[in-house]
Amino acid sequence: MKYKTLKLILAIWVILWISFLMREVFAKGGLRVYSALLNRSLDDKRSYVTGDNFYEFLVFCNDKLPEGAVYGWTKIDKADHARRRSTYYLYPHLEEEGADFLLVFNEPFSAGPGYELFAKLDDARYILKKKKKGN
Amino acid sequence: MESLRLVLSIFSALFIGWNILYIISLKNTRLSFLEKLFVSYGLGFGFISLEMFIFHFFSLKFSLFSIMVWWIPLIAAVLLVASKRRKSHRPGGKGAVTKKTPLSVLERFLICGISFEVIYAFFRALIKPIEAYDAIATYAIRSKIFYLAGSLPHDFFYNLSLLFPHPDYPLNIPLSETFVYLFLGGLNDQLVKVIFPIYFVAILGILYYAVKRLSGRAGALLFTFILATIPQFNHFATNAYHDVPFAYYCFTGTLFLLYWFKEPGSRGYLYISAVMTALAGWTKNEGFVYCVANIILLSVFLFLNRRTIKKRGLLNGFLYVGIMLLVLAPWLWVKFTANLVNSDVGSTSLEQLNIFKQSYKIWPIFYEFQRQIFGPKKWNLIWIIFILSAIVYRKKLFDESRRYATISLILIVSGYIFAYLIGRDDIWHMVGTTWSRMAMHFLPLAVYWLALLFGKFEPDI
């Protein structure tokens, strides 16, 4: 009786196991992701998993921000995955409220009061810098 | 070249762990070579990260030399003891050769399934760099800071750490990642992920040998297969979250305590349990639940066996707590002096500790529990089997051979429920976002408990 029950459980287990594996690899796009990642360099992989557009902007920011500069974001929620990724990739630059540099992603160009354009990747991805008092 | 450096980093952790294991298990433990390797892996990384953390107190910089050089006295001591033991224990000849029975069809199938899951876990871990939410926001950022600074910056806990989520989280895995980066000579956040599937393999290995002692080879393969093929468990072995390494420390911590209950003369088991449970506290805050649970479990054992155990057993109990405190002391010191409190259950008020007032939280807790139980996408049938087995074998749950594993599971789940009850966060959010990970922490123990219930397994296929 015990072994019959165990065999039945194992059979159902295996069916579920294989079904969920197939679902993950084929239906949920696992295979597509794996094949896209397989031949990429490490940096290309970072770009793929972060989103090419966003990662390109982060690389741009790393390149343009002066050493030790702190930055802030416009309109990306603090708990957003993209924001967390940016914190990781932009370190040793640190995020701070009221920072001199504002990073703008996926927003039409507008400098806003008190800020001027510092560097621009394109019309929707750019860095603003706080205007100095007296300017 | 990078792969070779990666292998060297893992080998170094294993080697140091092996030496630590040799010292703490001098007192008669019967572990196979592979079992020792699996235990050494977690011990190695746990103690190396602890050492790197202690560097912080002396403002020492990280380098491979500065990290490895401190282990030379231990390695020398092990060599000395080993050579002395070899002289006094010269074997008379080769031990009895046990005849290996050929693998059955079922066993072959189970081996294929386990191998597939292990290879798939390594593949999924190493195909992409660290990118999952907490893995990057909480842990990888810290290992990057440590690697770039070449140390734990002196004001880290008072300043820098507060800028990132969960400053109170222990640093075992971030520092282990830093150790691997030091070997790699760069921030390769893809290769560093190899440490996670190895923890997964180590859990499977330790479970295999544990069940083999109870149920034989087929049973061991069956329950290892069951654990390896649980989607949630396998997935978390690949995404650089800390839950699988944490489950490893929790499982070994409890398992070796259960071993000691069976063989109180083999104190090595008790020491391994104390160290592993403490390392659980050094891996995740939830580890303190396991520390308390194991101390209570040990107390129950000592109380129930007070007539046979006597004074020495009591001393062992104190020693158990002492070892835990010793391993955790550096982290606890920083945690309290820097006032690092947990955002969920940290600064809990006295009113929140009144669990009767918090009893309204029971409903969301049980709602989420049942959601996980009937969630085959994540768990296959494991929790359904678990509940049904508890009902069917209810008379066996507290008999001599199963009592302590059952009590351990009850204590752990009660500990988590207590933490949820006193937590300050919205209960629906807290339970909804964490329970599926919490359940993973005691999953290997739950699978072992199932093996204990089923007993000997000799299928006819």
Coordinates of C-alpha atoms in Angstrom, one line a residue:
Chain A
M1 CA 0.0 0.0 0.0
K2 CA 2.8 2.4 1.0
Y3 CA 4.7 1.8 -2.2
K4 CA 1.7 2.0 -4.3
T5 CA 0.9 5.5 -2.8
L6 CA 4.5 6.5 -3.2
K7 CA 4.6 5.4 -6.9
L8 CA 1.4 7.4 -7.5
I9 CA 2.7 10.5 -5.8
L10 CA 6.0 10.2 -7.7
A11 CA 4.2 9.8 -11.0
I12 CA 2.1 13.0 -10.4
W13 CA 5.2 14.8 -9.1
V14 CA 7.2 13.9 -12.3
I15 CA 4.3 15.0 -14.6
L16 CA 4.0 18.4 -12.7
W17 CA 7.8 18.8 -12.7
I18 CA 8.1 18.3 -16.5
S19 CA 5.1 20.4 -17.2
F20 CA 6.4 23.4 -15.2
L21 CA 9.9 23.0 -16.7
M22 CA 8.4 23.0 -20.2
R23 CA 6.3 26.0 -19.3
E24 CA 9.3 28.0 -18.0
V25 CA 11.5 27.1 -20.9
F26 CA 9.0 27.4 -23.8
A27 CA 5.8 29.2 -22.8
K28 CA 7.4 31.8 -20.5
G29 CA 10.2 32.6 -22.9
G30 CA 13.1 31.1 -21.0
L31 CA 14.6 29.6 -24.2
R32 CA 14.4 33.0 -25.9
V33 CA 16.2 34.7 -23.1
Y34 CA 18.9 31.9 -22.9
S35 CA 19.6 32.0 -26.6
A36 CA 19.8 35.8 -26.5
L37 CA 22.3 35.7 -23.7
L38 CA 24.4 32.8 -24.8
N39 CA 26.9 34.5 -27.0
R40 CA 26.9 38.0 -25.5
S41 CA 29.9 39.6 -23.6
L42 CA 29.4 40.3 -19.9
D43 CA 28.6 43.9 -20.6
D44 CA 26.1 43.0 -23.3
K45 CA 24.5 40.7 -20.8
R46 CA 24.2 43.4 -18.3
S47 CA 22.7 45.6 -20.9
Y48 CA 20.2 42.9 -21.9
V49 CA 19.0 42.2 -18.4
T50 CA 18.8 45.8 -17.5
G51 CA 17.2 46.9 -20.7
D52 CA 19.4 48.1 -23.5
N53 CA 18.1 51.7 -23.5
F54 CA 18.4 52.1 -19.8
Y55 CA 21.8 50.5 -19.5
E56 CA 23.2 52.7 -22.3
F57 CA 22.1 55.7 -20.3
L58 CA 23.7 54.4 -17.1
V59 CA 27.0 53.9 -19.0
F60 CA 26.7 57.4 -20.4
C61 CA 26.1 58.8 -16.8
N62 CA 29.1 56.9 -15.5
D63 CA 31.1 58.4 -18.2
K64 CA 29.9 62.0 -17.8
L65 CA 29.3 62.5 -14.1
P66 CA 32.4 64.1 -12.5
E67 CA 34.3 62.0 -9.9
G68 CA 32.5 62.0 -6.5
A69 CA 29.4 63.6 -8.0
V70 CA 26.1 62.7 -6.3
Y71 CA 22.9 62.4 -8.3
G72 CA 19.1 62.2 -8.2
W73 CA 16.4 60.8 -10.5
T74 CA 13.3 62.4 -11.8
K75 CA 10.1 60.3 -12.0
I76 CA 11.6 56.8 -11.3
D77 CA 10.1 55.5 -8.2
K78 CA 12.6 54.8 -5.4
A79 CA 11.4 51.2 -5.1
D80 CA 11.5 50.6 -8.8
H81 CA 13.8 47.8 -10.0
A82 CA 15.4 50.2 -12.5
R83 CA 16.3 52.6 -9.7
R84 CA 17.9 49.8 -7.7
R85 CA 19.9 48.7 -10.7
S86 CA 21.0 52.2 -11.3
T87 CA 22.3 52.5 -7.7
Y88 CA 24.4 49.4 -8.3
Y89 CA 25.8 50.4 -11.7
L90 CA 26.4 54.0 -10.9
Y91 CA 28.3 53.4 -7.6
P92 CA 30.7 54.9 -6.5
H93 CA 28.4 57.8 -7.5
L94 CA 25.8 58.1 -4.7
E95 CA 22.2 59.0 -4.9
E96 CA 21.1 61.9 -2.7
E97 CA 18.1 64.1 -2.4
G98 CA 18.7 67.6 -3.8
A99 CA 21.8 66.5 -5.6
D100 CA 23.6 68.8 -8.1
F101 CA 22.9 66.3 -10.9
L102 CA 19.5 65.1 -12.0
L103 CA 19.3 62.1 -14.3
V104 CA 16.3 62.1 -16.7
F105 CA 15.2 59.0 -18.5
N106 CA 12.5 58.6 -21.0
E107 CA 11.1 62.1 -20.6
P108 CA 11.0 64.8 -23.3
F109 CA 13.7 67.4 -22.9
S110 CA 12.9 70.2 -20.4
A111 CA 15.5 71.8 -18.1
G112 CA 13.1 72.8 -15.4
P113 CA 13.6 75.7 -13.0
G114 CA 17.0 76.0 -11.4
Y115 CA 18.6 73.4 -13.7
E116 CA 20.5 73.5 -16.9
L117 CA 21.5 70.8 -19.4
F118 CA 24.8 69.1 -18.4
A119 CA 25.1 66.3 -20.9
K120 CA 22.7 64.7 -23.3
L121 CA 22.5 61.2 -24.8
D122 CA 19.4 62.0 -26.8
D123 CA 16.2 64.0 -26.4
A124 CA 14.8 61.6 -23.8
R125 CA 17.9 60.7 -21.9
Y126 CA 20.0 63.4 -20.4
I127 CA 21.7 64.9 -17.3
L128 CA 20.7 68.2 -15.7
K129 CA 22.9 70.2 -13.5
K130 CA 21.8 72.6 -10.7
K131 CA 22.5 76.2 -11.7
K132 CA 24.9 78.0 -9.5
K133 CA 23.4 80.8 -7.4
G134 CA 23.8 84.2 -9.1
N135 CA 23.6 82.7 -12.6
Chain B
M1 CA 42.0 32.2 -17.0
E2 CA 39.1 33.7 -15.2
S3 CA 37.4 30.3 -14.8
L4 CA 40.6 28.9 -13.3
R5 CA 40.7 31.8 -10.8
L6 CA 37.0 31.1 -10.0
V7 CA 37.8 27.4 -9.3
L8 CA 40.7 28.5 -7.1
S9 CA 38.5 30.7 -5.0
I10 CA 36.0 27.9 -4.4
F11 CA 38.9 25.5 -3.7
S12 CA 40.4 27.9 -1.2
A13 CA 37.1 28.2 0.7
L14 CA 36.7 24.4 0.6
F15 CA 40.2 23.9 1.8
I16 CA 39.8 26.3 4.7
G17 CA 36.4 24.8 5.6
W18 CA 37.9 21.3 5.5
N19 CA 40.5 22.3 8.0
I20 CA 38.0 24.0 10.3
L21 CA 35.8 20.9 10.0
Y22 CA 38.7 18.7 10.9
I23 CA 39.3 20.6 14.2
I24 CA 35.6 20.9 15.2
S25 CA 34.8 17.3 14.4
L26 CA 37.8 15.7 16.1
K27 CA 35.4 14.1 18.5
N28 CA 34.1 11.1 16.6
T29 CA 31.9 12.0 13.7
R30 CA 31.1 9.5 11.0
L31 CA 30.9 11.5 7.8
S32 CA 31.8 10.3 4.3
F33 CA 34.3 12.2 2.2
L34 CA 31.7 13.9 0.1
E35 CA 29.6 14.8 3.1
K36 CA 32.7 16.5 4.6
L37 CA 33.2 18.4 1.4
F38 CA 29.6 19.7 1.4
V39 CA 30.0 20.8 5.0
S40 CA 33.4 22.3 4.4
Y41 CA 32.0 24.5 1.6
G42 CA 29.6 26.4 3.9
L43 CA 32.1 26.5 6.8
G44 CA 34.8 27.9 4.5
F45 CA 32.8 30.7 3.1
G46 CA 31.2 31.4 6.5
F47 CA 34.5 31.7 8.3
I48 CA 36.3 33.6 5.5
S49 CA 33.6 36.2 5.4
L50 CA 33.7 36.4 9.2
E51 CA 37.4 36.9 9.1
M52 CA 37.0 39.7 6.5
F53 CA 34.4 41.3 8.8
I54 CA 36.8 41.2 11.7
F55 CA 39.4 43.0 9.5
H56 CA 37.0 46.0 9.9
F57 CA 37.8 46.2 13.7
F58 CA 41.5 46.6 12.9
S59 CA 41.2 48.7 9.7
L60 CA 42.9 46.0 7.7
K61 CA 42.7 45.9 3.9
F62 CA 41.5 43.0 1.9
S63 CA 44.0 41.1 -0.2
L64 CA 44.3 37.4 -1.0
F65 CA 47.5 37.3 1.0
S66 CA 46.1 39.1 4.1
I67 CA 43.1 36.9 4.1
M68 CA 44.8 33.5 3.6
V69 CA 47.8 34.1 5.8
W70 CA 45.8 33.9 9.0
W71 CA 44.7 30.4 8.2
I72 CA 48.3 29.0 8.1
P73 CA 48.4 28.3 11.9
L74 CA 45.1 26.3 11.6
I75 CA 46.4 24.4 8.6
A76 CA 49.7 23.6 10.4
A77 CA 47.8 22.5 13.5
V78 CA 45.6 20.2 11.4
L79 CA 48.6 18.7 9.7
L80 CA 50.2 18.1 13.1
V81 CA 47.1 16.5 14.6
A82 CA 46.5 14.5 11.5
S83 CA 50.0 13.1 11.5
K84 CA 49.8 12.2 15.2
R85 CA 46.4 10.5 14.7
R86 CA 47.6 8.6 11.7
K87 CA 50.5 7.2 13.8
S88 CA 48.2 6.1 16.6
H89 CA 45.4 4.8 14.4
R90 CA 47.3 2.7 11.9
P91 CA 44.7 0.6 10.2
G92 CA 45.3 -3.2 10.2
G93 CA 44.4 -3.5 6.5
K94 CA 41.7 -2.4 4.1
G95 CA 38.2 -2.2 5.5
A96 CA 35.5 -4.6 4.5
V97 CA 34.6 -4.0 0.9
T98 CA 30.9 -3.6 0.6
K99 CA 29.4 -5.0 -2.5
K100 CA 27.5 -2.4 -4.5
T101 CA 24.1 -3.4 -5.7
P102 CA 23.4 -2.3 -9.3
L103 CA 21.2 0.7 -9.9
S104 CA 17.5 0.0 -10.5
V105 CA 15.5 1.7 -13.3
L106 CA 14.0 4.0 -10.7
E107 CA 17.3 5.0 -9.3
R108 CA 18.7 5.7 -12.7
F109 CA 15.8 7.9 -13.5
L110 CA 16.2 9.8 -10.2
I111 CA 19.9 10.3 -10.8
C112 CA 19.1 11.7 -14.2
G113 CA 16.5 14.0 -12.8
I114 CA 18.9 15.3 -10.0
S115 CA 21.8 15.7 -12.5
F116 CA 19.5 17.6 -14.8
E117 CA 18.4 20.0 -12.1
V118 CA 21.9 20.6 -10.9
I119 CA 23.3 21.3 -14.4
Y120 CA 20.3 23.5 -15.1
A121 CA 20.8 25.4 -11.9
F122 CA 24.5 26.1 -12.8
F123 CA 23.4 27.1 -16.3
R124 CA 20.7 29.5 -15.2
A125 CA 23.0 31.0 -12.6
L126 CA 25.9 31.6 -14.9
I127 CA 24.0 32.7 -18.0
K128 CA 23.4 36.2 -16.7
P129 CA 24.9 38.6 -14.2
I130 CA 23.3 39.5 -10.9
E131 CA 20.1 41.4 -11.6
A132 CA 17.2 40.2 -9.4
Y133 CA 15.8 42.8 -7.1
D134 CA 17.1 42.2 -3.6
A135 CA 20.2 40.4 -5.0
I136 CA 21.3 43.7 -6.6
A137 CA 19.8 46.3 -4.3
T138 CA 20.8 44.8 -1.0
Y139 CA 23.6 42.4 -1.5
A140 CA 25.6 42.9 -4.7
I141 CA 25.9 46.6 -4.0
R142 CA 27.6 45.9 -0.7
S143 CA 30.1 43.4 -2.3
K144 CA 30.9 46.0 -4.9
I145 CA 31.5 48.6 -2.2
F146 CA 33.8 46.3 -0.3
Y147 CA 35.7 45.2 -3.4
L148 CA 36.2 48.8 -4.7
A149 CA 37.2 50.0 -1.2
G150 CA 39.4 47.0 -0.6
S151 CA 37.9 46.8 2.9
L152 CA 34.8 47.5 4.9
P153 CA 35.0 51.3 4.9
H154 CA 35.6 52.5 8.4
D155 CA 32.3 54.5 8.6
F156 CA 30.3 51.9 6.6
F157 CA 27.8 51.1 9.3
Y158 CA 27.2 54.7 10.3
N159 CA 27.0 56.3 6.9
L160 CA 27.3 54.4 3.6
S161 CA 25.3 51.3 4.5
L162 CA 22.3 53.5 5.5
L163 CA 22.0 54.7 2.0
F164 CA 21.0 51.3 0.8
P165 CA 18.1 49.0 1.8
H166 CA 18.4 46.9 4.9
P167 CA 21.6 48.1 6.6
D168 CA 21.0 45.6 9.3
Y169 CA 21.3 42.5 7.1
P170 CA 24.3 40.3 7.9
L171 CA 27.3 40.2 5.5
N172 CA 28.2 36.6 5.0
I173 CA 27.3 36.4 1.3
P174 CA 28.3 40.0 0.3
L175 CA 31.8 39.3 1.8
S176 CA 31.9 35.9 0.2
E177 CA 31.2 37.6 -3.1
T178 CA 34.0 40.1 -2.4
F179 CA 36.4 37.1 -1.7
V180 CA 35.6 35.7 -5.1
Y181 CA 36.0 39.1 -6.7
L182 CA 39.5 39.3 -5.1
F183 CA 40.4 36.0 -6.8
L184 CA 38.9 37.0 -10.1
G185 CA 40.7 40.3 -10.0
G186 CA 37.6 42.2 -11.1
L187 CA 33.9 42.7 -10.5
N188 CA 32.6 39.8 -12.6
D189 CA 29.0 39.7 -11.3
Q190 CA 28.2 36.8 -13.5
L191 CA 30.9 34.3 -12.5
V192 CA 30.5 35.2 -8.8
K193 CA 27.0 33.7 -8.9
V194 CA 28.6 30.2 -9.0
I195 CA 28.6 30.2 -5.2
F196 CA 24.8 29.9 -5.1
P197 CA 24.2 26.7 -7.1
I198 CA 27.1 25.1 -5.1
Y199 CA 25.2 25.8 -1.9
F200 CA 22.3 24.1 -3.7
V201 CA 24.4 21.0 -4.5
A202 CA 25.8 21.0 -0.9
I203 CA 22.2 20.9 0.5
L204 CA 21.3 18.1 -1.9
G205 CA 24.4 16.1 -0.9
I206 CA 23.9 16.5 2.8
L207 CA 20.3 15.5 2.5
Y208 CA 21.3 12.5 0.4
Y209 CA 23.6 11.1 3.0
A210 CA 21.2 11.9 5.8
V211 CA 18.3 10.0 4.2
K212 CA 20.6 7.2 3.0
R213 CA 21.2 6.4 6.7
L214 CA 17.5 6.0 7.2
S215 CA 16.0 4.7 4.0
G216 CA 18.8 3.3 1.9
R217 CA 20.1 4.5 -1.5
A218 CA 16.8 4.4 -3.3
G219 CA 15.1 6.5 -0.6
A220 CA 18.0 8.9 -0.5
L221 CA 17.8 9.4 -4.2
L222 CA 14.0 9.8 -4.1
F223 CA 14.0 12.5 -1.4
T224 CA 17.0 14.3 -3.0
F225 CA 15.2 14.2 -6.3
I226 CA 12.1 15.7 -4.6
L227 CA 14.1 18.6 -3.1
A228 CA 16.0 19.2 -6.3
T229 CA 12.9 19.4 -8.5
I230 CA 11.0 21.9 -6.4
P231 CA 10.8 24.9 -8.8
Q232 CA 11.0 27.6 -6.1
F233 CA 14.0 26.0 -4.5
N234 CA 15.9 25.5 -7.8
H235 CA 15.0 29.0 -9.0
F236 CA 16.5 30.6 -5.8
A237 CA 19.7 28.7 -6.3
T238 CA 20.3 30.7 -9.4
N239 CA 19.2 34.3 -8.7
A240 CA 21.8 35.4 -6.1
Y241 CA 19.3 35.7 -3.3
H242 CA 20.5 34.5 0.1
D243 CA 17.7 32.1 0.8
V244 CA 19.4 28.9 -0.5
P245 CA 22.7 29.6 1.3
F246 CA 20.7 30.4 4.4
A247 CA 18.6 27.2 4.0
Y248 CA 22.0 25.3 3.8
Y249 CA 23.1 26.7 7.2
C250 CA 19.7 26.2 8.8
F251 CA 19.5 22.6 7.6
T252 CA 23.0 21.6 8.6
G253 CA 22.6 23.4 11.9
T254 CA 19.5 21.4 12.8
L255 CA 20.5 18.1 11.1
F256 CA 23.7 17.8 13.0
L257 CA 21.9 18.5 16.3
L258 CA 19.6 15.7 15.5
Y259 CA 22.7 13.5 14.7
W260 CA 24.0 14.4 18.2
F261 CA 20.8 13.4 19.8
K262 CA 21.2 10.0 18.3
E263 CA 24.9 9.8 19.3
P264 CA 25.5 12.0 22.3
G265 CA 29.1 10.6 22.5
S266 CA 30.0 12.2 19.1
R267 CA 30.4 15.8 20.3
G268 CA 31.7 16.8 16.8
Y269 CA 28.1 16.8 15.6
L270 CA 27.1 19.2 18.4
Y271 CA 29.9 21.6 17.5
I272 CA 29.1 21.5 13.8
S273 CA 25.5 22.3 14.6
A274 CA 26.4 25.2 16.9
V275 CA 28.8 26.7 14.3
M276 CA 26.3 26.2 11.4
T277 CA 23.4 27.6 13.3
A278 CA 25.5 30.7 14.2
L279 CA 26.5 31.0 10.5
A280 CA 22.8 31.1 9.7
G281 CA 22.5 34.2 11.9
W282 CA 25.5 35.6 10.0
T283 CA 23.7 35.0 6.7
K284 CA 20.2 36.3 7.4
N285 CA 18.5 37.9 10.3
E286 CA 16.0 35.0 10.3
G287 CA 19.0 32.9 11.5
F288 CA 18.2 34.1 15.0
V289 CA 14.9 32.2 14.9
Y290 CA 17.0 29.1 14.2
C291 CA 19.5 29.9 16.9
V292 CA 16.6 30.2 19.5
A293 CA 14.8 27.1 18.0
N294 CA 17.9 24.9 18.2
I295 CA 18.6 26.1 21.8
I296 CA 15.1 25.3 22.8
L297 CA 15.3 21.9 21.0
L298 CA 18.5 21.1 22.8
S299 CA 17.0 22.1 26.1
V300 CA 14.0 19.8 25.5
F301 CA 16.4 17.0 24.6
L302 CA 18.5 17.5 27.8
F303 CA 15.4 17.7 29.9
L304 CA 13.8 14.6 28.5
N305 CA 17.1 12.7 28.8
R306 CA 18.1 14.2 32.1
R307 CA 18.6 10.8 33.8
T308 CA 21.0 9.5 31.2
I309 CA 22.7 12.6 30.1
K310 CA 23.7 14.1 33.5
K311 CA 26.2 16.9 34.2
R312 CA 28.2 16.6 31.0
G313 CA 25.1 17.0 28.9
L314 CA 24.3 20.2 30.7
L315 CA 27.8 21.5 30.1
N316 CA 27.4 20.6 26.4
G317 CA 24.3 22.8 26.4
F318 CA 26.2 25.8 27.7
L319 CA 29.0 25.1 25.3
Y320 CA 26.5 25.0 22.4
V321 CA 25.2 28.5 23.3
G322 CA 28.8 29.7 23.9
I323 CA 30.0 28.6 20.5
M324 CA 27.1 30.3 18.9
L325 CA 27.7 33.6 20.8
L326 CA 31.4 33.4 20.0
V327 CA 30.8 33.1 16.2
L328 CA 28.1 35.8 16.2
A329 CA 29.9 38.2 18.7
P330 CA 31.6 40.4 16.1
W331 CA 28.4 40.9 14.1
L332 CA 26.2 41.4 17.2
W333 CA 28.7 43.9 18.5
V334 CA 28.5 46.1 15.4
K335 CA 24.7 45.6 15.1
F336 CA 24.1 46.9 18.6
T337 CA 26.8 49.6 18.7
A338 CA 25.7 51.0 15.3
N339 CA 22.1 50.5 16.2
L340 CA 21.3 48.6 13.1
V341 CA 17.6 47.7 13.5
N342 CA 15.4 45.7 11.2
S343 CA 12.8 47.8 9.4
D344 CA 10.1 45.1 9.9
V345 CA 10.6 43.7 13.4
G346 CA 13.4 46.0 14.6
S347 CA 12.2 48.7 17.0
T348 CA 9.1 46.9 18.1
S349 CA 7.2 48.5 20.9
L350 CA 5.9 46.7 24.0
E351 CA 2.4 47.0 22.7
Q352 CA 3.4 45.2 19.5
L353 CA 4.9 42.4 21.6
N354 CA 1.4 41.7 23.0
I355 CA 0.6 39.0 20.5
F356 CA -3.0 38.8 21.7
K357 CA -3.5 42.4 20.4
Q358 CA -1.8 41.3 17.1
S359 CA -4.0 38.2 16.7
Y360 CA -5.9 39.9 13.9
K361 CA -2.9 39.1 11.8
I362 CA -3.5 35.4 12.0
W363 CA -6.0 35.4 9.2
P364 CA -3.6 36.9 6.5
I365 CA -0.8 34.6 7.8
F366 CA -2.9 31.5 7.3
Y367 CA -4.4 32.8 4.0
E368 CA -0.8 33.1 2.6
F369 CA 0.2 29.7 4.1
Q370 CA -2.7 27.9 2.2
R371 CA -1.8 29.9 -0.9
Q372 CA 1.7 28.4 -0.8
I373 CA 0.5 24.9 0.1
F374 CA -1.7 24.7 -3.0
G375 CA 0.8 26.4 -5.3
P376 CA 2.2 23.7 -7.5
K377 CA 3.9 26.2 -9.8
K378 CA 6.4 27.0 -7.0
W379 CA 6.2 23.9 -4.8
N380 CA 5.0 21.0 -6.8
L381 CA 3.1 18.8 -4.3
I382 CA 5.6 19.1 -1.4
W383 CA 3.4 20.9 1.1
I384 CA 0.3 18.9 0.3
I385 CA 2.3 15.7 0.9
F386 CA 3.7 17.3 4.0
I387 CA 0.3 18.0 5.5
L388 CA -1.2 14.7 4.4
S389 CA 1.7 12.8 5.9
A390 CA 1.4 14.6 9.2
I391 CA -2.3 13.6 9.3
V392 CA -1.7 10.0 8.1
Y393 CA 1.3 9.4 10.4
R394 CA 0.0 11.5 13.3
K395 CA 0.7 8.7 15.8
K396 CA 4.4 8.5 14.6
L397 CA 5.1 12.2 14.8
F398 CA 6.4 12.3 18.3
D399 CA 7.8 8.8 18.7
E400 CA 11.5 8.4 19.7
S401 CA 13.1 8.6 16.2
R402 CA 11.0 11.5 14.9
R403 CA 10.2 13.6 17.9
Y404 CA 12.9 16.1 17.7
A405 CA 12.6 16.8 13.9
T406 CA 8.9 17.4 14.5
I407 CA 9.5 19.7 17.4
S408 CA 12.1 21.5 15.4
L409 CA 9.7 22.2 12.5
I410 CA 7.0 23.4 15.0
L411 CA 9.5 25.7 16.7
I412 CA 10.7 27.2 13.4
V413 CA 7.3 27.8 12.0
S414 CA 6.1 29.3 15.3
G415 CA 9.2 31.5 15.3
Y416 CA 8.3 32.9 11.9
I417 CA 4.6 33.3 12.9
F418 CA 5.8 35.2 16.0
A419 CA 8.0 37.5 13.8
Y420 CA 5.0 38.2 11.5
L421 CA 2.8 38.9 14.5
I422 CA 5.1 41.5 16.0
G423 CA 6.2 43.0 12.7
R424 CA 5.4 46.7 12.0
D425 CA 4.9 46.4 8.3
D426 CA 1.4 45.8 6.7
I427 CA 0.8 42.2 7.4
W428 CA -0.7 41.4 4.0
H429 CA 2.3 42.9 2.3
M430 CA 4.8 41.4 4.6
V431 CA 3.5 37.8 4.5
G432 CA 2.7 38.0 0.8
T433 CA 6.2 39.1 -0.2
T434 CA 8.2 36.9 2.2
W435 CA 6.5 33.7 3.1
S436 CA 7.4 31.8 -0.1
R437 CA 11.0 32.5 0.7
M438 CA 10.7 31.8 4.4
A439 CA 9.2 28.3 3.6
M440 CA 12.4 27.6 1.6
H441 CA 14.5 28.0 4.7
F442 CA 13.1 24.9 6.4
L443 CA 12.2 23.0 3.2
P444 CA 15.3 20.7 3.3
L445 CA 14.4 19.9 6.9
A446 CA 10.8 19.2 5.9
V447 CA 11.9 16.8 3.2
Y448 CA 14.2 15.1 5.7
W449 CA 11.3 14.8 8.1
L450 CA 9.2 13.2 5.4
A451 CA 12.0 10.7 4.9
L452 CA 11.9 10.0 8.6
L453 CA 8.2 9.3 8.5
F454 CA 8.4 7.0 5.5
G455 CA 11.3 5.0 6.8
K456 CA 13.0 2.3 4.8
F457 CA 12.4 2.5 1.0
E458 CA 12.9 -0.5 -1.1
P459 CA 10.9 -0.2 -4.3
D460 CA 10.5 -3.1 -6.8
I461 CA 11.3 -1.0 -9.9

